[in-house]
Short mmCIF file of C-alpha atoms in Angstrom, two decimals:
data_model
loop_
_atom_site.label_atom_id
_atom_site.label_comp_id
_atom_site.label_asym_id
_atom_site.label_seq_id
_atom_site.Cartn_x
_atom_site.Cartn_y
_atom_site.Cartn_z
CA UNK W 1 49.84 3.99 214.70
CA UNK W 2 50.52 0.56 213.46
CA UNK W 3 48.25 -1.99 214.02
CA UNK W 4 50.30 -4.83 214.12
CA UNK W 5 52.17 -3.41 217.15
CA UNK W 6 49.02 -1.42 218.75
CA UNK W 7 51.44 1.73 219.20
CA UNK W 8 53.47 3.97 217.02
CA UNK W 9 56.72 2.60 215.68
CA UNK W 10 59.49 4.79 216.83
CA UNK W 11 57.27 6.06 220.19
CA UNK W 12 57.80 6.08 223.47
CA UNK W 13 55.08 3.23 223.89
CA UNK W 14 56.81 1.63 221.14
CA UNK W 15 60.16 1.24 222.91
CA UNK W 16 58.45 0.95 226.97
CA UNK W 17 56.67 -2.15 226.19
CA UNK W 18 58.88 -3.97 223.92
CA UNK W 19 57.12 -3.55 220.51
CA UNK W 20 60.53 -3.14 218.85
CA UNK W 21 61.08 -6.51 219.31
CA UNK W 22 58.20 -7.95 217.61
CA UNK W 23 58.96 -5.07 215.09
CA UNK W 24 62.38 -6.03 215.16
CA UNK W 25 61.86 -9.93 214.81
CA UNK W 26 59.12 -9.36 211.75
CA UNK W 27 61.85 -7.95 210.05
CA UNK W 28 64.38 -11.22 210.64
CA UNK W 29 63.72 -14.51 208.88
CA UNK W 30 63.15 -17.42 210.36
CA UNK W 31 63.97 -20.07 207.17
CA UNK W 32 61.36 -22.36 208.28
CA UNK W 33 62.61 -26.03 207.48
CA UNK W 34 59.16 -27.23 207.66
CA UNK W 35 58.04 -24.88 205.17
CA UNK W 36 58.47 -24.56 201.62
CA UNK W 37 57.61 -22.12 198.91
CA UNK W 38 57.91 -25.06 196.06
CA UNK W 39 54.41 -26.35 197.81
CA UNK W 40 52.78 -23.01 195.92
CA UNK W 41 54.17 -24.15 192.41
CA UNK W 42 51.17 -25.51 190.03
CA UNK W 43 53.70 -29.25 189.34
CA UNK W 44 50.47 -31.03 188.19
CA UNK W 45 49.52 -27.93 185.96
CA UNK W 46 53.08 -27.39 184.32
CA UNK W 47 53.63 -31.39 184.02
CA UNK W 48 57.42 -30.79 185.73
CA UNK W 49 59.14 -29.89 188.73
CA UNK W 50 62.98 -28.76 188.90
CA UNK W 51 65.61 -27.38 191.50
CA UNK W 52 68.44 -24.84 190.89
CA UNK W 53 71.97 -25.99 192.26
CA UNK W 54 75.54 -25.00 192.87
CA UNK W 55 78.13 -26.56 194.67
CA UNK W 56 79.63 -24.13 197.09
CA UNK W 57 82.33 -23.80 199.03
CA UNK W 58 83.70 -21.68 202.11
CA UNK W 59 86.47 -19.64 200.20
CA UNK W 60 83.75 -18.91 197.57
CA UNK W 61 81.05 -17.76 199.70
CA UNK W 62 80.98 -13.83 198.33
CA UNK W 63 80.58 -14.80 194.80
CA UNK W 64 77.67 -17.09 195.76
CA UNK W 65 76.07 -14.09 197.31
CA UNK W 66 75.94 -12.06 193.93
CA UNK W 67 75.42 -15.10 192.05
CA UNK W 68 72.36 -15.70 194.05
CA UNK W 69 71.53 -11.89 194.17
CA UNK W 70 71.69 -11.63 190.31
CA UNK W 71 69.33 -15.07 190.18
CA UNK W 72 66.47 -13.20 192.63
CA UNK W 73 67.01 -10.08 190.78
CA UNK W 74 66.61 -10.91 187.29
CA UNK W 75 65.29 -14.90 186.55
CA UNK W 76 62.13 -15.05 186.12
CA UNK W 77 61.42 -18.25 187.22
CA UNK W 78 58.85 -20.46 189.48
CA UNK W 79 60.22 -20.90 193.03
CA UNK W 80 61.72 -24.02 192.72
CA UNK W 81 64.26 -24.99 195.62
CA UNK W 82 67.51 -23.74 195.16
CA UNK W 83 70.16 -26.94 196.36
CA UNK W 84 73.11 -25.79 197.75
CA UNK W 85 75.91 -28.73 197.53
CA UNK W 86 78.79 -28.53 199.84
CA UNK W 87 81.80 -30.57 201.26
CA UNK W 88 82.48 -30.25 204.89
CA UNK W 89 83.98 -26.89 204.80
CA UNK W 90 79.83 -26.11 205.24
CA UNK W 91 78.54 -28.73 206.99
CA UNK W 92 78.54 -26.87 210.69
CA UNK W 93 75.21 -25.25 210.93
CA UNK W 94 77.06 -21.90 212.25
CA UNK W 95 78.49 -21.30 209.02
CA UNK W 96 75.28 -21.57 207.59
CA UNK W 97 73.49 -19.73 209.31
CA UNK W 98 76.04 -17.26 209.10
CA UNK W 99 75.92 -17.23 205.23
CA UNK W 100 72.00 -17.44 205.31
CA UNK W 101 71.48 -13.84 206.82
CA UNK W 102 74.46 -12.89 204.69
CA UNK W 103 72.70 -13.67 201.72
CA UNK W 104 69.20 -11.86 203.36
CA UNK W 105 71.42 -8.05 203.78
CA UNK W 106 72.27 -8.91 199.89
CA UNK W 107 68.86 -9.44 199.03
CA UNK W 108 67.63 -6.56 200.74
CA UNK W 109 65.87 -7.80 203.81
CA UNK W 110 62.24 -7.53 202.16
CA UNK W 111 59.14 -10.28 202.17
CA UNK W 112 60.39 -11.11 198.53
CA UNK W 113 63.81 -11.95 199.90
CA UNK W 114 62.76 -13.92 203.00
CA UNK W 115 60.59 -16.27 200.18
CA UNK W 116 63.71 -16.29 198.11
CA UNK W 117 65.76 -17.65 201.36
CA UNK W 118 62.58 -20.26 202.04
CA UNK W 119 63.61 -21.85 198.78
CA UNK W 120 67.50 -22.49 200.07
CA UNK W 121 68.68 -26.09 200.94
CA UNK W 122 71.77 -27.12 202.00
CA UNK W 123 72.75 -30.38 200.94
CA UNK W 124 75.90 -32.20 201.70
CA UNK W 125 78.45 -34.87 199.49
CA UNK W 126 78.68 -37.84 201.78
CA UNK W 127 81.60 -39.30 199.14
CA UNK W 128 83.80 -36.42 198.03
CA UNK W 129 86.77 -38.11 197.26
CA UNK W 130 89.30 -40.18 194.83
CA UNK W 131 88.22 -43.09 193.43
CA UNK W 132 88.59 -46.31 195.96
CA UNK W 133 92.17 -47.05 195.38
CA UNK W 134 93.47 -44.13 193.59
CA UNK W 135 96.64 -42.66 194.78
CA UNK W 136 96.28 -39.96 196.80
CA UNK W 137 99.72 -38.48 196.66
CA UNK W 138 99.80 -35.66 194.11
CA UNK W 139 103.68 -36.47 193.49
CA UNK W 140 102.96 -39.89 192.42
CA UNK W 141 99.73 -39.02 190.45
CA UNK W 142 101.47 -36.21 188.67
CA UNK W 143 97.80 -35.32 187.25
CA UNK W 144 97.27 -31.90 184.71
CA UNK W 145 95.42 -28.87 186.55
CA UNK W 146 97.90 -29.39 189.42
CA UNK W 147 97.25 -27.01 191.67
CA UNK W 148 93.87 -27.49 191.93
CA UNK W 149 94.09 -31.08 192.49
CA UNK W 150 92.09 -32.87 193.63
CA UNK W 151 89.08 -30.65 194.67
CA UNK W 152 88.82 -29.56 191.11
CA UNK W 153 88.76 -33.21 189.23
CA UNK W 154 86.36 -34.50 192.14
CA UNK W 155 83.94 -31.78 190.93
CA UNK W 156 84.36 -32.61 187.59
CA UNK W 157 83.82 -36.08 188.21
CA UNK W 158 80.81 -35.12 189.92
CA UNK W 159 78.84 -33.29 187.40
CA UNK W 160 80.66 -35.40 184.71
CA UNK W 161 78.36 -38.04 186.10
CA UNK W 162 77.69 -38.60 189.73
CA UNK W 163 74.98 -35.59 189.87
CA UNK W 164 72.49 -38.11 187.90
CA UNK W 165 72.09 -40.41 190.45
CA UNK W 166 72.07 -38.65 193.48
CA UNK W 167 69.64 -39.04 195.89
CA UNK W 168 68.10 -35.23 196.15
CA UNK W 169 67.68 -35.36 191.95
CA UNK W 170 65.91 -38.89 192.13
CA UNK W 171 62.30 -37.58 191.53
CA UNK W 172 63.54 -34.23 189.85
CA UNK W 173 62.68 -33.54 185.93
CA UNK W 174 64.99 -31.08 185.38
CA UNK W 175 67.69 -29.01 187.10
CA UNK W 176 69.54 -25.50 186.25
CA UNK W 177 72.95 -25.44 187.36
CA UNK W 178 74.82 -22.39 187.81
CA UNK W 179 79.13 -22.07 189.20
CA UNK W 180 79.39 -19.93 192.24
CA UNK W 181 80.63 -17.18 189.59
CA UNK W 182 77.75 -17.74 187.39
CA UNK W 183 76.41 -13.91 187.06
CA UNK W 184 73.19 -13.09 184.64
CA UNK W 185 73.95 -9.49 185.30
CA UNK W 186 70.82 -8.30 183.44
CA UNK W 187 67.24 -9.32 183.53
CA UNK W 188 66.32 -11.90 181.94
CA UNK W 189 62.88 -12.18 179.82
CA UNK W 190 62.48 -15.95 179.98
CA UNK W 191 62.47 -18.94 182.14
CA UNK W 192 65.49 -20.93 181.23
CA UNK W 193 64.06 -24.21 182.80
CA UNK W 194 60.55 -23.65 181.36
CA UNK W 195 61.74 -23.01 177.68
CA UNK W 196 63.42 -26.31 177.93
CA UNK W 197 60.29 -27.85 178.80
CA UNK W 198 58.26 -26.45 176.77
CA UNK W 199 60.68 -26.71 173.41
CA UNK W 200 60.56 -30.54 174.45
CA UNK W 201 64.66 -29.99 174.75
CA UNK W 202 66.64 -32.32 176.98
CA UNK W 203 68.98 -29.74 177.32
CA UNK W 204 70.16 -26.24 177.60
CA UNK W 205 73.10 -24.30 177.21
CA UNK W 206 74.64 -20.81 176.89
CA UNK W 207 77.68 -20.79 174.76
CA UNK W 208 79.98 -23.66 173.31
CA UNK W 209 83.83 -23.47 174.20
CA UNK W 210 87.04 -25.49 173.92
CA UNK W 211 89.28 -27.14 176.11
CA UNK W 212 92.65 -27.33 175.58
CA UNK W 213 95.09 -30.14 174.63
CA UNK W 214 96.72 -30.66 178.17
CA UNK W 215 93.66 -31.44 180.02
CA UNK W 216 91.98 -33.84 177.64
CA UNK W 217 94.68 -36.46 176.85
CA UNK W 218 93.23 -39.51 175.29
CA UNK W 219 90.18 -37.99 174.62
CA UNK W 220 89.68 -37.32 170.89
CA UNK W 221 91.26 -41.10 170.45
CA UNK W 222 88.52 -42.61 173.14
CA UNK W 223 85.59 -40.63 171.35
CA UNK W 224 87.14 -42.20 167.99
CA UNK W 225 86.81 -45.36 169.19
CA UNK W 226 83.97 -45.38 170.86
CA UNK W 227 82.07 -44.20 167.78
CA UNK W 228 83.59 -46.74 165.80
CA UNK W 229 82.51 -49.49 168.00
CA UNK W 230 79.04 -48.28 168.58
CA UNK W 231 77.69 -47.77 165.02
CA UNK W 232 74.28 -45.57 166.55
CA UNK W 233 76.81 -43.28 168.12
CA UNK W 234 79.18 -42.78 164.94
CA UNK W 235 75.81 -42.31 162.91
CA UNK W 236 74.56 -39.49 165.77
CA UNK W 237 77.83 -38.01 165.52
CA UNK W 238 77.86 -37.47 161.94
CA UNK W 239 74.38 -36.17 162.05
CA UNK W 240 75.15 -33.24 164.77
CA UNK W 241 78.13 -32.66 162.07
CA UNK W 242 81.13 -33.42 164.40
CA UNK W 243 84.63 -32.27 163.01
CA UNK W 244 87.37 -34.53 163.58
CA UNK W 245 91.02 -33.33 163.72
CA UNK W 246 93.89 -34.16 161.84
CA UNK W 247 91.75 -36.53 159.61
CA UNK W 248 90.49 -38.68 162.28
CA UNK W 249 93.41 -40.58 162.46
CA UNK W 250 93.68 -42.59 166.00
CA UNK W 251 96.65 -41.13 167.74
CA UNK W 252 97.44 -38.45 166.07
CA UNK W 253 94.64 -35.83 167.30
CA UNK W 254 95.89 -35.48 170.54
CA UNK W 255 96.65 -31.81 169.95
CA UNK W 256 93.68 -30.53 168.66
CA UNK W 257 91.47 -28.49 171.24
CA UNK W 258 87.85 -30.42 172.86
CA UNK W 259 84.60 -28.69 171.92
CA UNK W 260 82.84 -28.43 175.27
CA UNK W 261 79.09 -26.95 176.21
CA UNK W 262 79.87 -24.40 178.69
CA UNK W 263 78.56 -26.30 181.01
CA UNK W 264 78.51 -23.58 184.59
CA UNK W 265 75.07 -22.55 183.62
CA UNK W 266 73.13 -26.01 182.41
CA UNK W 267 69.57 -26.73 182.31
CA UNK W 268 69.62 -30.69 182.04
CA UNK W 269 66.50 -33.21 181.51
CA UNK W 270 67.30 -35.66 184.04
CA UNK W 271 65.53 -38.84 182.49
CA UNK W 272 67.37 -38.62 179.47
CA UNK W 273 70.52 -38.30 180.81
CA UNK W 274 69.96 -41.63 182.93
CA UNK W 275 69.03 -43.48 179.86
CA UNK W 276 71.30 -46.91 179.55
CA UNK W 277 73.32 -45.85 176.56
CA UNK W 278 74.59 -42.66 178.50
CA UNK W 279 75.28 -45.13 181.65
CA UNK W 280 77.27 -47.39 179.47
CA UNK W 281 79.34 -44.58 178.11
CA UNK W 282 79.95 -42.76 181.78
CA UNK W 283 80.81 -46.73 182.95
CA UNK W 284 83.20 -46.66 180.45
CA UNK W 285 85.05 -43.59 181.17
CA UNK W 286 85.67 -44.55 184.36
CA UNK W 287 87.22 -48.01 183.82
CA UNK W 288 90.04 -45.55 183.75
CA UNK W 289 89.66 -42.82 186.71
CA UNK W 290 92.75 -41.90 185.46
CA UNK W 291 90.98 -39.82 182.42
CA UNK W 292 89.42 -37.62 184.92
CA UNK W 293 91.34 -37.69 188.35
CA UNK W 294 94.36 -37.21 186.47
CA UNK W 295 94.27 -35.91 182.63
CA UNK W 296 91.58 -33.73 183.82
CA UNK W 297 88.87 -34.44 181.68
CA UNK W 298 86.31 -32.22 182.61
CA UNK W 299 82.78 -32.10 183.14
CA UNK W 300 82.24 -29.62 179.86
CA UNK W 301 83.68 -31.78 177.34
CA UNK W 302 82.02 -34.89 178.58
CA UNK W 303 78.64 -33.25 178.43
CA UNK W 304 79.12 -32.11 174.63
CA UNK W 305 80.12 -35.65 173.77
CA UNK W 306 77.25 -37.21 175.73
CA UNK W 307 74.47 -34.87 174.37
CA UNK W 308 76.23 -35.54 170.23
CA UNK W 309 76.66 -38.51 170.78
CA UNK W 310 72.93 -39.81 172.07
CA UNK W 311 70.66 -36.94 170.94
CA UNK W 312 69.80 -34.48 167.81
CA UNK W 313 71.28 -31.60 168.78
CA UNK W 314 68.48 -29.08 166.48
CA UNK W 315 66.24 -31.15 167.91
CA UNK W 316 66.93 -31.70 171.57
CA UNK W 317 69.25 -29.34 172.41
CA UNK W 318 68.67 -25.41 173.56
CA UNK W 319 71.37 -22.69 172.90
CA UNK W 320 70.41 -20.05 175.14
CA UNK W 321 70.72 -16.18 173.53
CA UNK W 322 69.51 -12.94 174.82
CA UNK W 323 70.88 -13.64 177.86
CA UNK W 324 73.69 -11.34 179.51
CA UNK W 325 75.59 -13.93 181.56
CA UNK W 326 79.35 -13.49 182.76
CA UNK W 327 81.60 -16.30 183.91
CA UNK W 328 85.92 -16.50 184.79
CA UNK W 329 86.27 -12.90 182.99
CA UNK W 330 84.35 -13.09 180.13
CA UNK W 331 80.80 -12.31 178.60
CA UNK W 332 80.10 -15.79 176.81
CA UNK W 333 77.47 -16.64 174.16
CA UNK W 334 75.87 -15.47 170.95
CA UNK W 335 74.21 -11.58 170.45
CA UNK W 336 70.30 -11.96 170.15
CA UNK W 337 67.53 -10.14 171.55
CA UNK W 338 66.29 -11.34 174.65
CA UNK W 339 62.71 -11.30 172.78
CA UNK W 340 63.66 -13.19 169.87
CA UNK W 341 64.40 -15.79 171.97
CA UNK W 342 61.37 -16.22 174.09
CA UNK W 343 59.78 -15.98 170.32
CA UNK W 344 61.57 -18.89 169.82
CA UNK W 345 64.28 -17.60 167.57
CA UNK W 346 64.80 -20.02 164.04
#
C-alpha cells in the first residue's frame, strides 16, 4: 500500500481509479517559474550570491545535456540559478520545453534532479548582432575565423565585454561560466565560486593557453601601446611578469602567439570587472569593431590582458587544479590533488 495514492501501486485499484496518474504526474516536473531553489541559499550568511551561465544554442543542445549532467553530478556547489543565454534559435517555448525534460531523462528523473531543473532560466540576447554599421557581407569583411563568422565573433564580443553589463548580472557578485562542451568529468571536492570568495580572488581560471597569430592581428602592438600610455598599466604588467615578443618592438610582434586564460570555464567577480579603468580599456577596443568582428580577437585573450593589466595576479587571481575538466579534445590544466587545492595549495 502506498499512502500517498491510498492503494497499491501496480494494483488493480491502482489502475481502476486513476492513481497512476497522480503516480504518474509525481514523477514529472512541473519547473515552477514562481518558484526558486536560490530562495533556500543562506546570501546574508555567505555575504554573496552568484549564477552559473552558458550561452546555448539549438545545434549544441546534446553537449549542453552532459555538460549540465557532469555539473549536477559532480560540483559541489550552492543552488544558485543556472542562466541559460540563447539567440532566437531558443526563444519558442516548445523547444524549451522540449530540451527541459530532455535534460530531466539525463539527470535521472529523481527529486534531486527536478531541484536541479528548478534552478534553470532561460534568458534571451535582445542585440545579437554586428556592430551598428558594420558590414554585414562576409565577402567585403573578409574577417579571420571565416566560417564561423559572425556567430562566433558576436560571442566573443559578448563575453569580451557585453556580459558585464547585462541586465540579469546587474545585482550578481559573481558568476561561473562554463561552454556548452565544458565537461568536469570527475567529482569535484570544492566549490569553484566559493573558493573565489573566500580567497578574496576576483577571478578564477583553469588553465592558461595561446592564441595564435591569425586571429589576434594588432593585438600585441595595441597592448604595447596601451601600456605605454597608461603608466599604472605598464607598471601592473611588469609586476604579473608579462613577456613581450621580439623585444617589444611596435610592429614587429605580430607573429608571436597571445597568452589567453582559458576562459570556457570562468569564475569572474563582477564589481571588479566594471571598475572604470577596465571600461576605458573595453571602450577602447571597440573604437575599432574591426579588432573583434573581424581579426577575431577573442574573448580569452582579452580577459588575460584585462585581469594583468588591472589586478595582481598572486594576489587576485585563482588557477584552478585538482580539477578533471575536458574542453575541444583536450584535458587542460595543471596535475594537483583535488585536496591540495581546497587546502589552499602554495
Amino acid at each position: 500500500m502506498d499512502e500517498r495514492y491510498g492503494v497499491a501501486i501496480g494494483s488493480a485499484e491502482y489502475w481502476r481509479q486513476g492513481k497512476f496518474v497522480d503516480h504518474g504526474l509525481d514523477l514529472i516536473p512541473t519547473f515552477d517559474a514562481h518558484y526558486s531553489v536560490s530562495k533556500e541559499i543562506p546570501t546574508d550568511t555567505l555575504g554573496y550570491n552568484a549564477v552559473v551561465l552558458y550561452l546555448i544554442s539549438d545545434i549544441r543542445l546534446r553537449e549542453t545535456i552532459l555538460s549540465l549532467s557532469l555539473l549536477h553530478k559532480n560540483v559541489p556547489m550552492q543552488p544558485w540559478p543556472i542562466v541559460l543565454f540563447h539567440t532566437d534559435d531558443m526563444k519558442s517555448p516548445i523547444a524549451r520545453r522540449s530540451f527541459m525534460m530532455r535534460i530531466y531523462d539525463a539527470l535521472g528523473r529523481d527529486e534531486k534532479a527536478k531541484k536541479f531543473m528548478q534552478r534553470i532560466e532561460f534568458v534571451h540576447l535582445e542585440n545579437w548582432a554586428l556592430p551598428p554599421d558594420f558590414p554585414t557581407d562576409k565577402d567585403v569583411v573578409n574577417p579571420s575565423f571565416d566560417y564561423a563568422w559572425p556567430d562566433y565573433h558576436i560571442m566573443c564580443g559578448f563575453y569580451a565585454y557585453q556580459i558585464f553589463d547585462h541586465p540579469r548580472l546587474q545585482n550578481v557578485t559573481y558568476y561561473m561560466r562554463l561552454d556548452t562542451d565544458s565537461y568536469i568529468y570527475k567529482p569535484l571536492c570544492y566549490d569553484p565560486i566559493d573558493i573565489v570568495h573566500t580567497r578574496n580572488k576576483i577571478y578564477g581560471y583553469r588553465s592558461l593557453m595561446w592564441d595564435p597569430p591569425f586571429v589576434i592581428e594588432g593585438l600585441w602592438d595595441f597592448t604595447d601601446q596601451y601600456a605605454r600610455d597608461h603608466p599604472e598599466v605598464e607598471n601592473m604588467l611588469k609586476k604579473n611578469g608579462l613577456q613581450w615578443p621580439n623585444g617589444r618592438i611596435h610592429g614587429a610582434m605580430g607573429e608571436a602567439d597571445y597568452p589567453t586564460y582559458y576562459n570556457n570555464l570562468e569564475v569572474v567577480k563582477l564589481e571588479a570587472f566594471r571598475q572604470p579603468a577596465v571600461k576605458q580599456l573595453l571602450k577602447e577596443i571597440m573604437k575599432d569593431p574591426n579588432r573583434i568582428y573581424n581579426y577575431r580577437w577573442g574573448d580569452a585573450p582579452i580577459r588575460f590582458m584585462t585581469v594583468n593589466m588591472f589586478f595582481d595576479v598572486k594576489r587576485d587571481v585563482e588557477e584552478y587544479c585538482g580539477m578533471k575538466y575536458w574542453h575541444s579534445g583536450n584535458w587542460h590544466g595543471n596535475k594537483c590533488r583535488c585536496e591540495d587545492e581546497l587546502a589552499g595549495r602554495t
